Coordinates of C-alpha atoms (C1' of nucleotides) in Angstrom, one line a residue:
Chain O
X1 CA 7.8 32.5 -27.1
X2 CA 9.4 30.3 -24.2
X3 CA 9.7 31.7 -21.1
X4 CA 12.1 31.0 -18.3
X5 CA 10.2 31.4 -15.1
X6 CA 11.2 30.3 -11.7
X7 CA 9.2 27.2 -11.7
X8 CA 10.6 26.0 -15.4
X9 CA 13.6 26.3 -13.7
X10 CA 13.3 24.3 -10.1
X11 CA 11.3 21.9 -11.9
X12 CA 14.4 21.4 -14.8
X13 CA 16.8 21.6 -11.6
X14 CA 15.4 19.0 -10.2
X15 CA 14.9 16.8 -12.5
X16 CA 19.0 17.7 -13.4
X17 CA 19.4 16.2 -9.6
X18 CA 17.8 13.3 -9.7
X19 CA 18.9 9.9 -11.7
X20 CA 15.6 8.4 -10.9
X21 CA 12.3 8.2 -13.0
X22 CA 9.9 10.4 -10.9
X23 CA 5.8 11.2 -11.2
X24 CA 4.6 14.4 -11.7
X25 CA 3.2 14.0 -7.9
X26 CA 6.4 13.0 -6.4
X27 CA 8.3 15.9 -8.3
X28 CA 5.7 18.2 -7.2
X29 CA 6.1 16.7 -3.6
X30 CA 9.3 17.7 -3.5
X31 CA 9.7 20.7 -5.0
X32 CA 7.1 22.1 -2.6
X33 CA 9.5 20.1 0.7
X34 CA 12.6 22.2 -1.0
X35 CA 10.4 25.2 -0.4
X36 CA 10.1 25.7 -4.4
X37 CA 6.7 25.2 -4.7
X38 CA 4.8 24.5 -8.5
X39 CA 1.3 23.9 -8.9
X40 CA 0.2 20.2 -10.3
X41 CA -0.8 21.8 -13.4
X42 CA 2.2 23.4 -14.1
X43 CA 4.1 20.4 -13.2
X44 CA 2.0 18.1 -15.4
X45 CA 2.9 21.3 -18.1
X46 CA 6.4 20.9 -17.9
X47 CA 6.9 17.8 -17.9
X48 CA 4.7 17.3 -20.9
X49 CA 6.7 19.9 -23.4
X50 CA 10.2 18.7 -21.6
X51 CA 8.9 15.4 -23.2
X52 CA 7.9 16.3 -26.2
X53 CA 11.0 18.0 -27.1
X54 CA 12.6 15.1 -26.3
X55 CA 14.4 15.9 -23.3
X56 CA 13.1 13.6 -21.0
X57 CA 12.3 9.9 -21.2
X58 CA 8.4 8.7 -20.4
X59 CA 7.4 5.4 -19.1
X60 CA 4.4 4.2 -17.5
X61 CA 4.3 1.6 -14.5
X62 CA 2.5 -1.3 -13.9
X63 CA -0.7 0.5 -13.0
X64 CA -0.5 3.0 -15.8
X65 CA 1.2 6.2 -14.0
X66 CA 3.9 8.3 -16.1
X67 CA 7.4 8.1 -14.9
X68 CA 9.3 11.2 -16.6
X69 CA 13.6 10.8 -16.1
X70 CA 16.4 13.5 -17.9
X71 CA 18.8 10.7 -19.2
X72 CA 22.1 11.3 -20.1
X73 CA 21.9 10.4 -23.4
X74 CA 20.3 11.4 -26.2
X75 CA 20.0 7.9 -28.4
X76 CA 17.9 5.3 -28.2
X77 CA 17.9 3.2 -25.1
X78 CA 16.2 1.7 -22.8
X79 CA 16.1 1.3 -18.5
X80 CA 16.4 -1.0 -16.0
X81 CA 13.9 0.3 -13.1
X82 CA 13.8 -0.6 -9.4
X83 CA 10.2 -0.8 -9.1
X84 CA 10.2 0.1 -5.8
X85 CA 12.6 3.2 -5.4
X86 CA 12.9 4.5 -8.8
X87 CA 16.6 3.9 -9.2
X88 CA 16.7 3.3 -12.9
X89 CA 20.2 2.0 -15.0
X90 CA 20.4 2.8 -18.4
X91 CA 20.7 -0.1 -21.0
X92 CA 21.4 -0.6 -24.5
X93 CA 21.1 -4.1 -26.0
X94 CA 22.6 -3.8 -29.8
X95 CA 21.2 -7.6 -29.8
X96 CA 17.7 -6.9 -28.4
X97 CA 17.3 -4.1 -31.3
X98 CA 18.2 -6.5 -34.3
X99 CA 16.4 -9.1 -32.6
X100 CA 13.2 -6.7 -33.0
X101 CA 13.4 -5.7 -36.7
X102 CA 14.5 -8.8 -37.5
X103 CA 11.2 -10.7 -36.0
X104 CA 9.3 -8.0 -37.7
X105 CA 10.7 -8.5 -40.9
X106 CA 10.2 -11.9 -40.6
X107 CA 6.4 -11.4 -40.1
X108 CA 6.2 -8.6 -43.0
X109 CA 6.1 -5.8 -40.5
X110 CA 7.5 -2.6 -41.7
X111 CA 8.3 0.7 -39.5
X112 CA 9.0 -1.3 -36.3
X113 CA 9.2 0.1 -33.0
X114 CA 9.5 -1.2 -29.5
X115 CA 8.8 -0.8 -26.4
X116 CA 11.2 -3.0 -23.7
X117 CA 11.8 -1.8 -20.4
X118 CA 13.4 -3.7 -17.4
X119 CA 12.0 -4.0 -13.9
X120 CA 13.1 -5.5 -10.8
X121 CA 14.4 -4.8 -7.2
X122 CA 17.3 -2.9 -6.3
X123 CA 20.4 -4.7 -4.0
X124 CA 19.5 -1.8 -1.3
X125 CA 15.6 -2.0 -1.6
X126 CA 16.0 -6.0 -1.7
X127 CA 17.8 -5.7 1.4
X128 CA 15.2 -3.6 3.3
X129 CA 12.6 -4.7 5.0
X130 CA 9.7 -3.1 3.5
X131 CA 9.9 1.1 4.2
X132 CA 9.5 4.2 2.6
Chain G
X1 CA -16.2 -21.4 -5.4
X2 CA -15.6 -20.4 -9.5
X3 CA -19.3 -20.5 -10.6
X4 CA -20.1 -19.8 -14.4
X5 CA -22.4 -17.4 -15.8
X6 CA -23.9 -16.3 -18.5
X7 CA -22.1 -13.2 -18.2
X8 CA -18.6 -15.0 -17.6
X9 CA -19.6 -16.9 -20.7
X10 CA -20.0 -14.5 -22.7
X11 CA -16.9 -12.7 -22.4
X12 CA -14.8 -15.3 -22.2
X13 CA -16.5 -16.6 -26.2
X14 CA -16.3 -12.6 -27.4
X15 CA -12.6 -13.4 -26.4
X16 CA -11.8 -16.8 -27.7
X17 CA -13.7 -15.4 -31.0
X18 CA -11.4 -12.4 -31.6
X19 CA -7.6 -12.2 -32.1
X20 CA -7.2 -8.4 -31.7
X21 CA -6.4 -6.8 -28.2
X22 CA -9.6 -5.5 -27.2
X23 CA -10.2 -3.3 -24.5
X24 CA -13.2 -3.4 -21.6
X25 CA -15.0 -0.7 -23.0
X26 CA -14.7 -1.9 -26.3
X27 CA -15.7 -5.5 -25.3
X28 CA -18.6 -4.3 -23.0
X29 CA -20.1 -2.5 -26.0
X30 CA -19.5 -5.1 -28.1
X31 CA -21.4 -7.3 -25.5
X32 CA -24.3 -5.3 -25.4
X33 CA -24.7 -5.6 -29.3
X34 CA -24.4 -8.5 -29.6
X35 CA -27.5 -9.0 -26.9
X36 CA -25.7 -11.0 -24.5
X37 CA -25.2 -7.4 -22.1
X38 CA -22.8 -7.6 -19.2
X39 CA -22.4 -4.9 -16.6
X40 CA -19.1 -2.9 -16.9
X41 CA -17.6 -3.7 -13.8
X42 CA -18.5 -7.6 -14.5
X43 CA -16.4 -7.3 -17.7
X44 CA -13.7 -5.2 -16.0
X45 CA -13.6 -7.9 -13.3
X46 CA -13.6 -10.8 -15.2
X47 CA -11.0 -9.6 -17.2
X48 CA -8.9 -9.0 -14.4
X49 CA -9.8 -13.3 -13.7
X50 CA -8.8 -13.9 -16.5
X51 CA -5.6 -12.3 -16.4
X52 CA -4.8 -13.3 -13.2
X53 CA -5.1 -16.8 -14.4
X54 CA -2.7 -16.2 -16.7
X55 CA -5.6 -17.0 -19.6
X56 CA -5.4 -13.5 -21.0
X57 CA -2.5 -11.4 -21.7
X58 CA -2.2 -7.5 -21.1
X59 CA -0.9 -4.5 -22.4
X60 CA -1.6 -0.5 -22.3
X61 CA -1.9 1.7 -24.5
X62 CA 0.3 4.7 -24.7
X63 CA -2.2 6.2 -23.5
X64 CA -2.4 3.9 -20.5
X65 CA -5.1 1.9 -21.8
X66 CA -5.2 -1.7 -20.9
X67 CA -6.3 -4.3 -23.8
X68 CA -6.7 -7.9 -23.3
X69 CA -6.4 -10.5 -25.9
X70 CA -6.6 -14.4 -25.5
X71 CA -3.3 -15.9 -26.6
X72 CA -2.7 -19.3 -27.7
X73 CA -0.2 -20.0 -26.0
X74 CA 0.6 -20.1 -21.9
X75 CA 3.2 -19.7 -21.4
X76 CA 5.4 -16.1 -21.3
X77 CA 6.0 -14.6 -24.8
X78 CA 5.4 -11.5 -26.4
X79 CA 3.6 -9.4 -29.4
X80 CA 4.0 -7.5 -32.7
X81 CA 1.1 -5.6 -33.3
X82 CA 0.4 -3.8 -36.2
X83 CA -0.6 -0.2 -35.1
X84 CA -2.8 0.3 -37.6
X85 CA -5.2 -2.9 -37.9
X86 CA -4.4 -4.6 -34.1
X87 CA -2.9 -7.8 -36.1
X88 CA -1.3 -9.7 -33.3
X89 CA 1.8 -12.1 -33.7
X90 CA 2.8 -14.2 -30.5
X91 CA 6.2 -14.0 -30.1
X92 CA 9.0 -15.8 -28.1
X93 CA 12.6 -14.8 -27.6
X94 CA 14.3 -17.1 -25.7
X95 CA 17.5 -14.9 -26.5
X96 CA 15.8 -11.9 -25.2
X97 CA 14.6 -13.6 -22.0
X98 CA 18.0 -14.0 -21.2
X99 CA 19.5 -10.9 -22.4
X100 CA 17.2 -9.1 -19.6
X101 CA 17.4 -11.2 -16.7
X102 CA 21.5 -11.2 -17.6
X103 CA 21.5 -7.3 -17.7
X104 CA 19.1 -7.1 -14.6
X105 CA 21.3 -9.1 -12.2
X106 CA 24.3 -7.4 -13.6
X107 CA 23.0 -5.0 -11.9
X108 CA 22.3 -5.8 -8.7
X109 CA 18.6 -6.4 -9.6
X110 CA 16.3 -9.2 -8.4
X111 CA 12.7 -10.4 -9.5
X112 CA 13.1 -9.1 -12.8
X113 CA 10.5 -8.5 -14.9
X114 CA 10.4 -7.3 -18.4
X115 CA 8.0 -5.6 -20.8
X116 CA 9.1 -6.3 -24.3
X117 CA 6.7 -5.1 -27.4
X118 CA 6.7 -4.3 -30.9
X119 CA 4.7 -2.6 -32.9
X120 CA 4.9 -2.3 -36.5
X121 CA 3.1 -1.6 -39.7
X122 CA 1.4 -5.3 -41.1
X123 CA 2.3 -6.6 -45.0
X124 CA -1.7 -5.4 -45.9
X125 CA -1.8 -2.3 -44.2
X126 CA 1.5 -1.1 -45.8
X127 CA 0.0 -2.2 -49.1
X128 CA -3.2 -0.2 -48.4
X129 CA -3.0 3.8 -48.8
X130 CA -5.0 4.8 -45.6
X131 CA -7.9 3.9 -44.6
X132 CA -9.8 1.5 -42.1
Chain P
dC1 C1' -38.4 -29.5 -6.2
dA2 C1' -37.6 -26.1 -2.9
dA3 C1' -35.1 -24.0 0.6
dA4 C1' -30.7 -22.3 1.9
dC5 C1' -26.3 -20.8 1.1
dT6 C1' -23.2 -17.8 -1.1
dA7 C1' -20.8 -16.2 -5.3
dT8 C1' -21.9 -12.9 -8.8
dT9 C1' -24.0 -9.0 -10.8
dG10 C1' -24.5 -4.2 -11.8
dA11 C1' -26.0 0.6 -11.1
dT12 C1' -23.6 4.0 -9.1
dA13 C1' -20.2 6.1 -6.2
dA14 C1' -15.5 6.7 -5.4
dT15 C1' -10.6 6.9 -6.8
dG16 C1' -6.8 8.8 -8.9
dG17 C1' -3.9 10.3 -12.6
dA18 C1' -3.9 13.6 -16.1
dT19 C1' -5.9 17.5 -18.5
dC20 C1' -8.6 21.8 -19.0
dT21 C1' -10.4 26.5 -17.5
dC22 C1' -9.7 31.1 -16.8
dA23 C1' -8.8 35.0 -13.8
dT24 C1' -4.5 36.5 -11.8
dG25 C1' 0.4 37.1 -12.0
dA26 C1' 5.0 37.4 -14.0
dA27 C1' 8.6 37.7 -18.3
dC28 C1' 10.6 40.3 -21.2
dG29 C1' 11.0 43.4 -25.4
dC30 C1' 10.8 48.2 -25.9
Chain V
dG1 C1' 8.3 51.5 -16.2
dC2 C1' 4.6 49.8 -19.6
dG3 C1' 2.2 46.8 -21.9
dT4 C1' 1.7 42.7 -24.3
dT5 C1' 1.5 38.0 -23.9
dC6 C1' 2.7 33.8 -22.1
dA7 C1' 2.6 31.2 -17.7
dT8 C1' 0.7 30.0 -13.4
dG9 C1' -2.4 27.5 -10.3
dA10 C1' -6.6 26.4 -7.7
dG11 C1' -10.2 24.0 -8.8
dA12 C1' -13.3 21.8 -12.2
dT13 C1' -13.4 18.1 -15.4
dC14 C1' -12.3 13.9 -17.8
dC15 C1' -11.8 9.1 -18.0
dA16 C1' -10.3 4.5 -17.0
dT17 C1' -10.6 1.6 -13.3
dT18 C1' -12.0 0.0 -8.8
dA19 C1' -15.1 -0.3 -4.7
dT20 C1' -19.8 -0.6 -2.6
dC21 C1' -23.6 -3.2 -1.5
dA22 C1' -28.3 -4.6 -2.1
dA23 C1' -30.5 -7.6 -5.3
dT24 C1' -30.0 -11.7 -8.2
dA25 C1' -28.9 -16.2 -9.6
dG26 C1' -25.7 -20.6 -9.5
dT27 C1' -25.2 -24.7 -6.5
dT28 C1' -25.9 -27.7 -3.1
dT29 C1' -28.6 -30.1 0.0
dG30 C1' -32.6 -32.2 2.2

DNA sequence: CAAACTATTGATAATGGATCTCATGAACGC
DNA sequence: GCGTTCATGAGATCCATTATCAATAGTTTG
């Protein structure tokens, strides 16, 4: 049975308040600064089954770390990503997806998926220096 | 100063001589079969040459794996890879290309970078039941 | 050819993200 | 409340990758 304990719930609030793809560090990070502390584990948890009931999107950065974001919808899309602050944009590209099954078809490849994600730098982050 | 070893030499044949992504590990032991052994940190590092070069292209896992693979061509394009065998097809979408740095700077986004993959079932593997 | 110079190697330690363990604690049906 | 059972979390563990650094081996030079 699924229980709804208080760390399921700051855990899903936060990640309701936020519009940016996060780590499991950074969420723990700041659930623990908004005094609603979770342990790692129980982060990594949560995270994990939010994902796997398809609730929340996964991605992995350059150097292999998990980025989890609760998008607003449900279909298939895809993100552009400020590599630098996290501010994602969500994207559908009706072109990119034919362009996909059509280049696999062309090749004989059947059950096609794909993987295309954006990255770049924000207009505020480009602006900045170089901060935190 | 770029000096070549045996080591170096090895590697980069076991590369030029497959055309699946490989990755260190797998290469390292393959290596050491083959009796030309290379330390693992030699292979890690010269794949990371290599890459940085621009000689071998990258990818992870979804497990966050990285795999390297020797592709024929230089300059920037992408792969289908069939999930069950590693077939690898070199791909290049010109319209895609545009499509993301289009949608990036739409956005506000600079230095744009894109990670575009597909993965599919191959003609042969589709014809075989299941096996290896 | 040998000495000297220095890039490279590689066994091993260190890193870091993610997962597992398991005793303790908390949900929730009754 | 009570008890059953799932969830928590501090710490151990896993595993890919990177760093360390003394020993080794390309290269160059005399």
């Amino acid at each position: 049975m699924q229980r709804m304990t208080r760390q399921r719930q700051s855990i899903a609030d936060m990640l309701a308040a936020t519009s940016d793809f996060k780590s499991a560090q950074q969420l723990h990070d700041l659930l623990r600064e908004r005094g609603e502390p979770a342990g790692l584990a129980t982060v990594y948890r949560t995270l994990q089954n939010l994902a796997d009931a398809g609730e929340l999107d996964v991605l992995r950065t350059e150097d292999g770390e998990m980025l989890f974001r609760q998008c607003e919808r449900g279909e298939h899309h895809h993100h552009l990503v400020c590599r630098s602050c996290g501010k994602t944009v969500e994207i559908d590209g009706p072109t990119v997806e034919d362009w996909a099954t059509r280049v696999g078809r062309a090749h004989g490849f059947s059950s096609i998926e794909h993987t295309i994600e954006l990255f770049g730098t924000c207009e505020e982050c480009a602006a900045r220096p170089a901060s935190s």
